[in-house]
PDB file of C-alpha atoms in Angstrom:
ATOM      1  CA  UNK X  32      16.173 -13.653  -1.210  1.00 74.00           C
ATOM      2  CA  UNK X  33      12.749 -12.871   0.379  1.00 85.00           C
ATOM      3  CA  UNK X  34      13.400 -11.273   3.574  1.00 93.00           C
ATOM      4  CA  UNK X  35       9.951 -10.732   4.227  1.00 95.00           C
ATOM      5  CA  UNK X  36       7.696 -13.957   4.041  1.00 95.00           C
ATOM      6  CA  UNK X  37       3.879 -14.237   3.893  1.00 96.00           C
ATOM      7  CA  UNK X  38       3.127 -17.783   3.803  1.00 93.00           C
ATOM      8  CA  UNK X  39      -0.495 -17.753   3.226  1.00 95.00           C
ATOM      9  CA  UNK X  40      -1.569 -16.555   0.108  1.00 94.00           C
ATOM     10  CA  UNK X  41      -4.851 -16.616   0.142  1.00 97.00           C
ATOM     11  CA  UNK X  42      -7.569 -16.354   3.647  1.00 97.00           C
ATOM     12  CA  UNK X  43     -11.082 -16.537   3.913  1.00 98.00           C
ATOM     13  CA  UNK X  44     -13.304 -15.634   6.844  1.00 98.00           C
ATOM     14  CA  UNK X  45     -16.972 -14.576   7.132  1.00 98.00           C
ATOM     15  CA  UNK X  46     -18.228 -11.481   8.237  1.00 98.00           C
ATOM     16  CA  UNK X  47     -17.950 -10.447  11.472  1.00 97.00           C
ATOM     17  CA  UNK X  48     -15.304 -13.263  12.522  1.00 98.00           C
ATOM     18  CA  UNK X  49     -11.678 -12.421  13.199  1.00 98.00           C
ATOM     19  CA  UNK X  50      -9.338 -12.234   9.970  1.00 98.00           C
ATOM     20  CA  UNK X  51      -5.781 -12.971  11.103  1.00 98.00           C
ATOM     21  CA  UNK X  52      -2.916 -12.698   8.729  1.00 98.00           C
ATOM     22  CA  UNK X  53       0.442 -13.534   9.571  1.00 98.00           C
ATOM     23  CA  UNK X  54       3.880 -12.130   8.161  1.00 98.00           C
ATOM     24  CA  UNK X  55       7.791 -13.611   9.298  1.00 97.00           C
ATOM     25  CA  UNK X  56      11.074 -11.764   8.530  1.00 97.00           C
ATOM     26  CA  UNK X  57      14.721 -12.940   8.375  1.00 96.00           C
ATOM     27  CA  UNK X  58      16.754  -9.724   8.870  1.00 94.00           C
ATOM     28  CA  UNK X  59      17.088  -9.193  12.701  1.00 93.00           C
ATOM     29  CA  UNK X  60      17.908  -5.382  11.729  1.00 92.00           C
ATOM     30  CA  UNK X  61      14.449  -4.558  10.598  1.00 93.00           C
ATOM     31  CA  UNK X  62      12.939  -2.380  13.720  1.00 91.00           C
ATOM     32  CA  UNK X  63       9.737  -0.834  11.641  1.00 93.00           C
ATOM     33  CA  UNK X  64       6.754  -2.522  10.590  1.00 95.00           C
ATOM     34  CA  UNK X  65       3.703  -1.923   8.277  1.00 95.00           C
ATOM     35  CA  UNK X  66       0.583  -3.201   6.587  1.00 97.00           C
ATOM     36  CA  UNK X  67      -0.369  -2.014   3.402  1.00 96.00           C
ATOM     37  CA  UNK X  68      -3.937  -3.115   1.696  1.00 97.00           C
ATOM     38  CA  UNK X  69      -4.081  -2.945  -2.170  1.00 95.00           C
ATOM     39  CA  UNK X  70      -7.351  -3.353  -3.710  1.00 94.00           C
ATOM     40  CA  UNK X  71      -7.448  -4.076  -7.479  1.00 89.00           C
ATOM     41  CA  UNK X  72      -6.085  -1.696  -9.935  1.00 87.00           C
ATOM     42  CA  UNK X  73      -4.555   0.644  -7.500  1.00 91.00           C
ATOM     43  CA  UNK X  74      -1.366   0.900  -5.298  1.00 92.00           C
ATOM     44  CA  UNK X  75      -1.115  -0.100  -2.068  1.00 94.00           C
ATOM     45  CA  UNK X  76      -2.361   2.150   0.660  1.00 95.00           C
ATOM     46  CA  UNK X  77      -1.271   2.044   4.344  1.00 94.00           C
ATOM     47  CA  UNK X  78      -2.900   0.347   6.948  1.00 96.00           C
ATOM     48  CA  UNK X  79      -1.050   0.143  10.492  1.00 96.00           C
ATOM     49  CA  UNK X  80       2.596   0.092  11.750  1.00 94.00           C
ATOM     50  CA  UNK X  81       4.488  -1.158  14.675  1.00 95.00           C
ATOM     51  CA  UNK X  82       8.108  -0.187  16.142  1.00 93.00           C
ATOM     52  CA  UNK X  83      10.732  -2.716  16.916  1.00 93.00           C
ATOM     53  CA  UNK X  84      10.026  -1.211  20.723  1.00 93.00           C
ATOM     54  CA  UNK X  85       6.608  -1.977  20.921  1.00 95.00           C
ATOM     55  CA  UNK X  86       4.893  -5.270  20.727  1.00 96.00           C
ATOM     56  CA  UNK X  87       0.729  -4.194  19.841  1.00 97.00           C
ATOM     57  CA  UNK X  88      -0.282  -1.948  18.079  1.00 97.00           C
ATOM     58  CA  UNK X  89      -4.466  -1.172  18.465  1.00 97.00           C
ATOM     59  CA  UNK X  90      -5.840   1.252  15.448  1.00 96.00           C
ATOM     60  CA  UNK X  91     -10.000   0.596  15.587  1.00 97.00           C
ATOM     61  CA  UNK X  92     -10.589  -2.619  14.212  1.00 98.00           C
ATOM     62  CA  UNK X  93      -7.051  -3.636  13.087  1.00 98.00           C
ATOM     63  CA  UNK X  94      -3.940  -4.689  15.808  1.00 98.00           C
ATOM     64  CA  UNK X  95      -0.666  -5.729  14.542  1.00 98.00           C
ATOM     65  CA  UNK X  96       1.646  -7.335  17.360  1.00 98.00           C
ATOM     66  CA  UNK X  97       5.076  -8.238  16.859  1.00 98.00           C
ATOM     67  CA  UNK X  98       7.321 -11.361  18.216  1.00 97.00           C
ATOM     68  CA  UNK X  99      10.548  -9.792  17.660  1.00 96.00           C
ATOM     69  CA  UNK X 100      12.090 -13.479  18.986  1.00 96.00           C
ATOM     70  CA  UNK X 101      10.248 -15.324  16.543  1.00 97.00           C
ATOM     71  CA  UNK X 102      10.273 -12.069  13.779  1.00 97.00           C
ATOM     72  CA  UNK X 103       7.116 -13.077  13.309  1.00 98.00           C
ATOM     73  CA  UNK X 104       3.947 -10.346  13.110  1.00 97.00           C
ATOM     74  CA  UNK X 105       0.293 -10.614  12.875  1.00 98.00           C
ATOM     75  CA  UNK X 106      -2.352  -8.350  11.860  1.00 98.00           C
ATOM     76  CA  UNK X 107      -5.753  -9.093  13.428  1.00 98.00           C
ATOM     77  CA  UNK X 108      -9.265  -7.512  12.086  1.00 98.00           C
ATOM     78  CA  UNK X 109     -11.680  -7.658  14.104  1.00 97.00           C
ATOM     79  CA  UNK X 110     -15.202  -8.065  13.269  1.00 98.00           C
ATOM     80  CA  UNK X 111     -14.126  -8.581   9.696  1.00 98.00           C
ATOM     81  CA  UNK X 112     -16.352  -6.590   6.773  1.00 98.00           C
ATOM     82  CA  UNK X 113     -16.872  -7.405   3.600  1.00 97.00           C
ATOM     83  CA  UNK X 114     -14.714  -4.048   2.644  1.00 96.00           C
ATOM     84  CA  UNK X 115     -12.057  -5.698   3.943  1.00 97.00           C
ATOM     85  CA  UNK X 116     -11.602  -7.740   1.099  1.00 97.00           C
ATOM     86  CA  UNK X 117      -8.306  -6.851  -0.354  1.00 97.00           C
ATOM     87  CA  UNK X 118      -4.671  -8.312  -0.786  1.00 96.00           C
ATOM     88  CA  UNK X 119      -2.422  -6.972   2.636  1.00 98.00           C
ATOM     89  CA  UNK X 120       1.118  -6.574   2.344  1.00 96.00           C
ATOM     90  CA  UNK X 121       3.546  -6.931   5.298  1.00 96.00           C
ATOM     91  CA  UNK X 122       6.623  -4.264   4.678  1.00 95.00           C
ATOM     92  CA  UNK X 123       9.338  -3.583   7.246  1.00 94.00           C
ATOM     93  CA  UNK X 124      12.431  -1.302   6.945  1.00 91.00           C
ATOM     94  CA  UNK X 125      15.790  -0.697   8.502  1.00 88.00           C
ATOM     95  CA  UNK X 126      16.767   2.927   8.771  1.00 78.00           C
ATOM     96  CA  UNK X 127      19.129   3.356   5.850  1.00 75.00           C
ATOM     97  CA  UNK X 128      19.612   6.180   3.602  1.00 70.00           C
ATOM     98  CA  UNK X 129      16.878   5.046   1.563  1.00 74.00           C
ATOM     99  CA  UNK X 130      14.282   3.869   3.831  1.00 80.00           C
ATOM    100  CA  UNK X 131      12.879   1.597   1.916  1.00 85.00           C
ATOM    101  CA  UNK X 132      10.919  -1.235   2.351  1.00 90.00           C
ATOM    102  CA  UNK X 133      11.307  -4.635   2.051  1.00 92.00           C
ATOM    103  CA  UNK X 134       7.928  -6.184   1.320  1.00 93.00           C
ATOM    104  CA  UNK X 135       5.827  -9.535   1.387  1.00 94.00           C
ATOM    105  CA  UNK X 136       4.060 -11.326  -1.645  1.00 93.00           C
ATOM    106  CA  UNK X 137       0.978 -10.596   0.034  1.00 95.00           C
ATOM    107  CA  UNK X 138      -2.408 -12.297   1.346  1.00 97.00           C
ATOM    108  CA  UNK X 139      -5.117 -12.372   0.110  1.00 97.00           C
ATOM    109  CA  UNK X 140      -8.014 -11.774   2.208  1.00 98.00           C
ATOM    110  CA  UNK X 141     -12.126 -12.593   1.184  1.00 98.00           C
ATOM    111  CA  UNK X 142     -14.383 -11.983   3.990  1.00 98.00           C
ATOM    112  CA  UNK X 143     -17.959 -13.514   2.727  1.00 97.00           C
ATOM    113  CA  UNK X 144     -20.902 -12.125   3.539  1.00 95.00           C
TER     114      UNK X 144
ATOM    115  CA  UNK J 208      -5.716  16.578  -2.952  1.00 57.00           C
ATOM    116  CA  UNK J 209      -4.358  15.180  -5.868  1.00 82.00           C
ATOM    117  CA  UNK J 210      -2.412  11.679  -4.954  1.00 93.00           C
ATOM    118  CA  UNK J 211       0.272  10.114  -6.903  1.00 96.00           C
ATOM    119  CA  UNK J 212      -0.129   9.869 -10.264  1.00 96.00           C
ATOM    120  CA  UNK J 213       1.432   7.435 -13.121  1.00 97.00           C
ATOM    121  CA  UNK J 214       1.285   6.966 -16.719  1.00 97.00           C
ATOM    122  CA  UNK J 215       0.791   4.576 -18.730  1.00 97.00           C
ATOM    123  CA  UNK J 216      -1.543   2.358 -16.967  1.00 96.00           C
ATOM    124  CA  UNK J 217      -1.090  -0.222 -19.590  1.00 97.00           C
ATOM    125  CA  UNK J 218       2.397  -0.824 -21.345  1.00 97.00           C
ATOM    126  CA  UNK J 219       3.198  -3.682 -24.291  1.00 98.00           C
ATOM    127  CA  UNK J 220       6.310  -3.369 -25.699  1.00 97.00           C
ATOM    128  CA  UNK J 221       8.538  -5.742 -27.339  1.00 97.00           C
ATOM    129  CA  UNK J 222      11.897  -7.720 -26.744  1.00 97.00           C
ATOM    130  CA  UNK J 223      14.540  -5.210 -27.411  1.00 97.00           C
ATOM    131  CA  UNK J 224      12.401  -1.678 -26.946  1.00 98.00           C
ATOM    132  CA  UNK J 225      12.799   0.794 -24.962  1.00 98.00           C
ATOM    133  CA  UNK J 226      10.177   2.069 -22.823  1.00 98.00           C
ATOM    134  CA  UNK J 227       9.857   5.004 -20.351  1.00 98.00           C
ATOM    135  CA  UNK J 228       7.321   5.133 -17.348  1.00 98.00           C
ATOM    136  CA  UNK J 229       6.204   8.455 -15.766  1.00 97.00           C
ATOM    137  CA  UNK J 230       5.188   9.490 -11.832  1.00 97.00           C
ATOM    138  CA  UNK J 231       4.088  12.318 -10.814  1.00 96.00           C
ATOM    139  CA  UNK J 232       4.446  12.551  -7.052  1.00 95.00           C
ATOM    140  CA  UNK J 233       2.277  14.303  -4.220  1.00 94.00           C
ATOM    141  CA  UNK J 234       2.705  17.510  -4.345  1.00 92.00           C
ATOM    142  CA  UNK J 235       5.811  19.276  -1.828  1.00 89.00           C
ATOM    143  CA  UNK J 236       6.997  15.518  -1.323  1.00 92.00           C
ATOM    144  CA  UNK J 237      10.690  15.363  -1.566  1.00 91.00           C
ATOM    145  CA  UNK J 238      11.213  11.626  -1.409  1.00 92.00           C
ATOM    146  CA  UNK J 239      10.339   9.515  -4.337  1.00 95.00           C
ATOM    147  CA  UNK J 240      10.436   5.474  -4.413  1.00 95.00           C
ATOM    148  CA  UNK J 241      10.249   3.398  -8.005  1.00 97.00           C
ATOM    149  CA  UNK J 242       9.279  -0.281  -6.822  1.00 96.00           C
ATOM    150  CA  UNK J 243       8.422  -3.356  -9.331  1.00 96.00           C
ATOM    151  CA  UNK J 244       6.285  -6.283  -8.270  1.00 93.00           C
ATOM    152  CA  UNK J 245       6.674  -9.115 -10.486  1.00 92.00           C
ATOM    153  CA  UNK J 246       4.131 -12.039 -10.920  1.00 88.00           C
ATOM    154  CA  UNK J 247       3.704 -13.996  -7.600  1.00 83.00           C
ATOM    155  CA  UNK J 248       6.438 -11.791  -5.595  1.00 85.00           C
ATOM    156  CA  UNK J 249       6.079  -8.909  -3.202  1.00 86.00           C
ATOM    157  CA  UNK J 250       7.360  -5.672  -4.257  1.00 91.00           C
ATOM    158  CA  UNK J 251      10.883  -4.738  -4.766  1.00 94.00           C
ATOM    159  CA  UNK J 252      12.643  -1.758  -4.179  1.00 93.00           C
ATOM    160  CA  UNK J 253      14.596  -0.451  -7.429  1.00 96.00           C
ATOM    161  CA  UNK J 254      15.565   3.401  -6.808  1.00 95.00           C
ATOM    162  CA  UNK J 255      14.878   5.834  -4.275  1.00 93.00           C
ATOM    163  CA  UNK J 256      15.254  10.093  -4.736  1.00 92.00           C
ATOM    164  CA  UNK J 257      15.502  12.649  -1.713  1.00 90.00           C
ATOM    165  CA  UNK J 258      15.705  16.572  -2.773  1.00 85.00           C
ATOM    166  CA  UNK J 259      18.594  17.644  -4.765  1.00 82.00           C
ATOM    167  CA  UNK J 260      20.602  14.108  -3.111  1.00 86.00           C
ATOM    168  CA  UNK J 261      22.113  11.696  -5.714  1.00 87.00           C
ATOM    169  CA  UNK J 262      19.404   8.858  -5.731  1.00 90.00           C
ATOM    170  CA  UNK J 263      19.886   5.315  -4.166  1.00 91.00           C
ATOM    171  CA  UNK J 264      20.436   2.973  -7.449  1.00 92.00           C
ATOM    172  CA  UNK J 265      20.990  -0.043  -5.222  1.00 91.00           C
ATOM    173  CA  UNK J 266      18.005  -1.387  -6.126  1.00 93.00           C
ATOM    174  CA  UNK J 267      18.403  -1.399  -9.763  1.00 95.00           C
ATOM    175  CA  UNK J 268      18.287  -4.604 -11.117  1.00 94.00           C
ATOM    176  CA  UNK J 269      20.974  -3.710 -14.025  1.00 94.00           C
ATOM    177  CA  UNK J 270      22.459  -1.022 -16.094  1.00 95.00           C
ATOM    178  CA  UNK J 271      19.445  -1.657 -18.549  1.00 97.00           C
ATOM    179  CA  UNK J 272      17.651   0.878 -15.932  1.00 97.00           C
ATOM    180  CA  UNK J 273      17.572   4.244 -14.788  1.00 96.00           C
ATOM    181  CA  UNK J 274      15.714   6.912 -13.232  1.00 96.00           C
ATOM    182  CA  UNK J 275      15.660  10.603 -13.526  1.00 94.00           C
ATOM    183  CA  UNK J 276      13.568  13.012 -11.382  1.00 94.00           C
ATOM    184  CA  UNK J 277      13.426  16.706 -12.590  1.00 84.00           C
ATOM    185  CA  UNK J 278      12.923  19.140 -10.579  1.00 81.00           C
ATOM    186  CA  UNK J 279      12.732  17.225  -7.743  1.00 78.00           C
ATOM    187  CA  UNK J 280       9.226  16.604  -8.940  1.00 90.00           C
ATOM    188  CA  UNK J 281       8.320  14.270 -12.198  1.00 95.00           C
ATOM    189  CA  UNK J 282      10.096  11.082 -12.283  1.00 96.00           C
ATOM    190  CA  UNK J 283      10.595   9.007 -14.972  1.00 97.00           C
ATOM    191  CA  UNK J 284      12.027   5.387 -15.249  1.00 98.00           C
ATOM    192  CA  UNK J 285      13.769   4.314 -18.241  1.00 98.00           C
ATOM    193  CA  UNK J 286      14.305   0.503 -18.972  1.00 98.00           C
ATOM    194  CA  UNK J 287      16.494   0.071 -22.265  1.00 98.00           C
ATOM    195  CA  UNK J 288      16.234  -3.144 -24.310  1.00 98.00           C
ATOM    196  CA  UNK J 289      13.608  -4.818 -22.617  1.00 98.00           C
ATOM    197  CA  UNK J 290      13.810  -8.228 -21.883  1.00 97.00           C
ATOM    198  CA  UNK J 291      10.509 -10.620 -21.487  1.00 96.00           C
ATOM    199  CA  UNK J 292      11.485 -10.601 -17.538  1.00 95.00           C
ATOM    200  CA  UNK J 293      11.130  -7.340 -17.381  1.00 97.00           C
ATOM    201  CA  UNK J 294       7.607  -7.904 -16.926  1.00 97.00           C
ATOM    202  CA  UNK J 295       5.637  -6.324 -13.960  1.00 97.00           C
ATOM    203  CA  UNK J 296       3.591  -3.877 -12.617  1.00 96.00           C
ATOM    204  CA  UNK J 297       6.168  -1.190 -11.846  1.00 98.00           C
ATOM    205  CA  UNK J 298       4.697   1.486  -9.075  1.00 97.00           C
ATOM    206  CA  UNK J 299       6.057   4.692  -7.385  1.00 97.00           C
ATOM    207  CA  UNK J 300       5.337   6.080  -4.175  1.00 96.00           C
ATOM    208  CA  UNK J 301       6.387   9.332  -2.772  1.00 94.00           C
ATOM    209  CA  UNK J 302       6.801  10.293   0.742  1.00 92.00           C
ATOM    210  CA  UNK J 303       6.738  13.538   2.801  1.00 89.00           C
ATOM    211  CA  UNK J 304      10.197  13.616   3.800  1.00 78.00           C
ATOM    212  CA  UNK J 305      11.496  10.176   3.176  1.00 68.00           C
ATOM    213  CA  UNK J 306      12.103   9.043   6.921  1.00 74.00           C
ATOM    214  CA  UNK J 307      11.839   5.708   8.142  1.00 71.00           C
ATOM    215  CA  UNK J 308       8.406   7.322   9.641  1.00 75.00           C
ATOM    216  CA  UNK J 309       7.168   9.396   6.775  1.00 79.00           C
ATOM    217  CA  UNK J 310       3.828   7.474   4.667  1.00 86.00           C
ATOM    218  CA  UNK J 311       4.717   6.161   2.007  1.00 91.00           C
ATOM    219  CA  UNK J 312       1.899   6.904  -0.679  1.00 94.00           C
ATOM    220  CA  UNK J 313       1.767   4.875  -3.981  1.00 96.00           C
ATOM    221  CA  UNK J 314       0.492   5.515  -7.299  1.00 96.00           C
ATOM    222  CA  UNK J 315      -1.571   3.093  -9.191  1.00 96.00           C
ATOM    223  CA  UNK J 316       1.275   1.717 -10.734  1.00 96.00           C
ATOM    224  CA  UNK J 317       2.193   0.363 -14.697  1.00 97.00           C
ATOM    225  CA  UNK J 318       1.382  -2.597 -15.628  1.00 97.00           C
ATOM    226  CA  UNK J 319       4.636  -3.467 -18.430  1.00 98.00           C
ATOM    227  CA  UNK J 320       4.211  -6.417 -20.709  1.00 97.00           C
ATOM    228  CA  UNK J 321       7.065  -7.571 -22.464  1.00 97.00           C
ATOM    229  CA  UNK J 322       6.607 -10.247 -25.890  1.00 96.00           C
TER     230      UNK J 322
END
């Protein structure tokens, strides 16, 4: 059961335009968010987080905001470079023991010169 | 400094082997994660170690699997008798302290192929 959703697999945007990748969650009982970005060949680094108590998130060129009504979250790039090109990964966690977290399949993102 | 580190890049095993998957965590990290991210899914939590705790197993998809993590360092993942699902790139990420806010930093992962 995927409890973290990604429904765009793939996104393409050119340069300098606004990427904007979306992520939606069933478990009301997640209250952290993140945004990993994996290029090719090597594990997923992280990008940007959100609490459950906050609803943007502003880090340079990359805001996530969070509808915790709608569990839905959005990261926004803004302007886009061709660098950018990478899969992203929504994750969110519940504090547990474990801390884990529960991730998306993942979008990937192509920004065209 | 030196970042996660796993080994081998590149498994192919089998049906029925058993194969054994190495990370080496960020140094003075005390929490270590062993995720698996199968063909067209995002990746899923299998086992999680904190210090000298007994690790989380509630990830593990079956007694085929285990973990050990000496030292509270080195960690390796056992998978007995693979199966063709077993499949995956399997990748390990250790954190600072293993908090809900602590970065968690992943190694380049294992790609396993089962035949």
């Amino acid at each position: 059961d995927q409890q973290v959703k990604q429904n765009s697999p793939s996104l393409s945007v050119q340069e300098g335009r606004i990427s904007i990748l979306n992520c939606d969650y069933t478990n009301s009982m997640f209250d952290y968010f993140l945004w990993y970005k994996k290029y090719p060949a090597e594990g997923p680094t992280f990008l940007i987080s959100i609490s459950s108590i906050k609803d943007k998130n502003e880090d340079g060129r990359f805001t996530v905001f969070l509808n915790k009504s709608a569990k839905h979250l959005s990261l926004h790039i803004v302007p886009s470079q061709p660098g950018d090109s990478a899969v992203y990964f929504c994750a969110a966690s519940v504090q547990t023991g474990a801390n884990n977290l529960f991730f998306g399949t993942g979008t990937r993102l192509t920004v065209i010169p | 400094g030196a970042g996660v580190s796993q080994s081998p890049s590149n498994k192919v095993t089998e049906k029925g082997k058993d194969v054994e998957l190495r990370c080496d965590p960020i140094s003075g990290h005390t929490a270590l994660y062993w995720y698996r991210q199968s063909l067209g899914q995002g990746l899923e939590f299998l086992i999680y170690f904190q210090g000298n705790s007994a690790p989380d197993k509630s990830g593990l998809p079956s007694d085929r699997f285990s973990a050990e993590r000496t030292g509270g360092s080195v960690s390796t993942l056992t998978i007995q008798r693979t199966q063709q699902e077993d499949s995956a790139v399997y990748l390990c990420a250790s954190s600072a302290q293993g908090t809900q806010y602590n970065e968690q930093f992943f190694g380049p992962g294992t790609r396993l192929t089962v035949l």
